[in-house]
Tab-separated table of C-alpha atoms in Angstrom:
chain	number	residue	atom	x	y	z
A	1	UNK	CA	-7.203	-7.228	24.138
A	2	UNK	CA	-4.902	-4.770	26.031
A	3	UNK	CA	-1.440	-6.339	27.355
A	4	UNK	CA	-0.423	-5.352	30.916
A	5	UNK	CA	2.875	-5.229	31.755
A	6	UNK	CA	3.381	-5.574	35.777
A	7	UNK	CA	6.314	-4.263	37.246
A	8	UNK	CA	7.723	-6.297	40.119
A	9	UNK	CA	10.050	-4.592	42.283
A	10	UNK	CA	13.009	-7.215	43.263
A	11	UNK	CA	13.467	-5.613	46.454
A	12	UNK	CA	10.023	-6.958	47.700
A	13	UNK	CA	9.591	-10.175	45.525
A	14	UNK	CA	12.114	-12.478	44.450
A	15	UNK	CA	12.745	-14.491	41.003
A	16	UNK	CA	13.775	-17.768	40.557
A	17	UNK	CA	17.475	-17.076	40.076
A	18	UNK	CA	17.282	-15.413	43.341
A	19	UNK	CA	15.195	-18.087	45.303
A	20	UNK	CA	17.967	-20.744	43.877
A	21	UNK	CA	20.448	-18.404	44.840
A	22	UNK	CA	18.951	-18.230	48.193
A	23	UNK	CA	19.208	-22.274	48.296
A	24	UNK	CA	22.643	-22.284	47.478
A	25	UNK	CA	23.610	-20.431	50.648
A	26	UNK	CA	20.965	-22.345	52.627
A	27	UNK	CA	22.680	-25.794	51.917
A	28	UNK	CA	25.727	-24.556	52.209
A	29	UNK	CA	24.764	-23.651	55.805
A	30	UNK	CA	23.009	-26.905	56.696
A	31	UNK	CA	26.636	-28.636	55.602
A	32	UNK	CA	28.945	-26.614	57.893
A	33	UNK	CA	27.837	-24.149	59.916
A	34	UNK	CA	30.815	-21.643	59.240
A	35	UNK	CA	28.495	-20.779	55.877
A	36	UNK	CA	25.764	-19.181	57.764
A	37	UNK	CA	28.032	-15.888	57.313
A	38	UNK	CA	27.179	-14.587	53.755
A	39	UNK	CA	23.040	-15.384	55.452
A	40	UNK	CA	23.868	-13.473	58.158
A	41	UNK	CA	25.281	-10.439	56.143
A	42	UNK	CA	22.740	-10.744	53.540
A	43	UNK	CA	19.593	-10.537	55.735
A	44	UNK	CA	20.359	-8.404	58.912
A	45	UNK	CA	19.396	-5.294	57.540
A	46	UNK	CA	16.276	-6.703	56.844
A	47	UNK	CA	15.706	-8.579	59.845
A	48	UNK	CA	16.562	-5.380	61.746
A	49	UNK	CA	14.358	-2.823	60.454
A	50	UNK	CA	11.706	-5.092	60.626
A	51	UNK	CA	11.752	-5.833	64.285
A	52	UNK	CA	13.258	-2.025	64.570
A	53	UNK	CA	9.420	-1.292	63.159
A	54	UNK	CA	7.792	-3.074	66.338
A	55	UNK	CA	9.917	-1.722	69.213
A	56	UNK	CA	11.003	1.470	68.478
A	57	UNK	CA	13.798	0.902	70.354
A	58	UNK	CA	17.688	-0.249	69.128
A	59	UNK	CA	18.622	-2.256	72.310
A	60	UNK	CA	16.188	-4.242	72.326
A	61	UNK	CA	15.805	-4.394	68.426
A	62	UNK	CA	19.583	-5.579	68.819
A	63	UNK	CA	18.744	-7.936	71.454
A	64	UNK	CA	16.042	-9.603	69.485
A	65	UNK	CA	18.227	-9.761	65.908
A	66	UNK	CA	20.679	-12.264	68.232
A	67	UNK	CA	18.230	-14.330	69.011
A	68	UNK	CA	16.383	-14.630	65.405
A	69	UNK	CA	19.311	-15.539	63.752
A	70	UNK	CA	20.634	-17.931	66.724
A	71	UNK	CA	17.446	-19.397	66.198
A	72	UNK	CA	17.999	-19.660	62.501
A	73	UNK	CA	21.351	-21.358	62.606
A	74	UNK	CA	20.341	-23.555	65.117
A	75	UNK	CA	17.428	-24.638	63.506
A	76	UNK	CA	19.065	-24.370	59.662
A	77	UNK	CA	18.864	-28.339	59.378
A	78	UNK	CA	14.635	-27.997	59.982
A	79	UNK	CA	14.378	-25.573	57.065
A	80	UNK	CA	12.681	-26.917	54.314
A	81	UNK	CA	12.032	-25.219	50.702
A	82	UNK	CA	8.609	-24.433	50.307
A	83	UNK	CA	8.535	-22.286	47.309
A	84	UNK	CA	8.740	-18.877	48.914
A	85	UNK	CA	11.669	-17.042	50.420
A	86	UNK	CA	14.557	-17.927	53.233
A	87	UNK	CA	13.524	-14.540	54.047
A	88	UNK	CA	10.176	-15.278	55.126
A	89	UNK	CA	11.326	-18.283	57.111
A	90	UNK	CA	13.982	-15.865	58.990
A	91	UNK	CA	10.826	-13.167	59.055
A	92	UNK	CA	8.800	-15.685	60.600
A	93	UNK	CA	11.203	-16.147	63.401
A	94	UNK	CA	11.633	-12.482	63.799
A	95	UNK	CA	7.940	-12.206	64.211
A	96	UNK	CA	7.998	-15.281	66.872
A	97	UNK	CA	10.802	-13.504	68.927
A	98	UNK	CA	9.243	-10.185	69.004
A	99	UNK	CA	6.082	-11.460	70.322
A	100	UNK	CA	7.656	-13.678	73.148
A	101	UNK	CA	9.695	-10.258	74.248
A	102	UNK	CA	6.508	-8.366	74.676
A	103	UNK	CA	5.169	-11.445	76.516
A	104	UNK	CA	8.096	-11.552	79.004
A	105	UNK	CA	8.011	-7.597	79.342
A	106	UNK	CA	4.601	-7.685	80.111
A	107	UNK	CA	4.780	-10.038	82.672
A	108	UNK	CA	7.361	-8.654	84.528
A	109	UNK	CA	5.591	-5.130	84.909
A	110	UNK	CA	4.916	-4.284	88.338
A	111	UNK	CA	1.994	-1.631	89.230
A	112	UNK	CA	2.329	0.477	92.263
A	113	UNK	CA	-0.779	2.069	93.875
């Protein structure tokens, strides 16, 4: 029997120092607000580019990074560990906002004849 050895890239999948890491910061957050900083710095990138990938546009990619991670710290006290990533809680939001801009946009188009 042939061994396989599977290379995980960390940049896409986490371990479990890094998930615990991630809790640290998270509960640090849901104590005093003032530690949502090192969240904020640690996931904007990634929050950016992946709403930059959906509107094409840096404005309103900007816009919509405010609101995720108001959102987020806001809502920090709701989050709950489920075994996967902060990320994908903060991704999830992202995904939310983006589709309630296109909603809004779409409804305020006006046709002319």
């Amino acid at each position: 029997m042939k061994t396989i050895a599977v290379n995980i890239n960390p940049k896409y999948h986490k371990t479990e120092i890094q998930i615990t890491s991630e809790q640290k910061l998270v509960e640090a957050a849901k104590k005093d607000k003032e530690n949502f900083r090192p969240i904020y710095n640690k996931y904007y990138e990634i929050v950016f580019r992946f709403i930059y990938q959906r509107t094409g546009d840096q404005i309103t990619t900007s816009d919509i990074v405010s609101e995720v991670f108001y959102k987020a710290l806001e809502n920090i006290d709701k989050y709950q560990f489920r075994g996967l990533p902060f990320s994908s809680w903060l991704l999830r939001i992202a995904h939310n906002e983006t589709i309630k801009y296109y909603r809004k946009i779409s409804k305020a188009r006006v046709v002319k004849l």
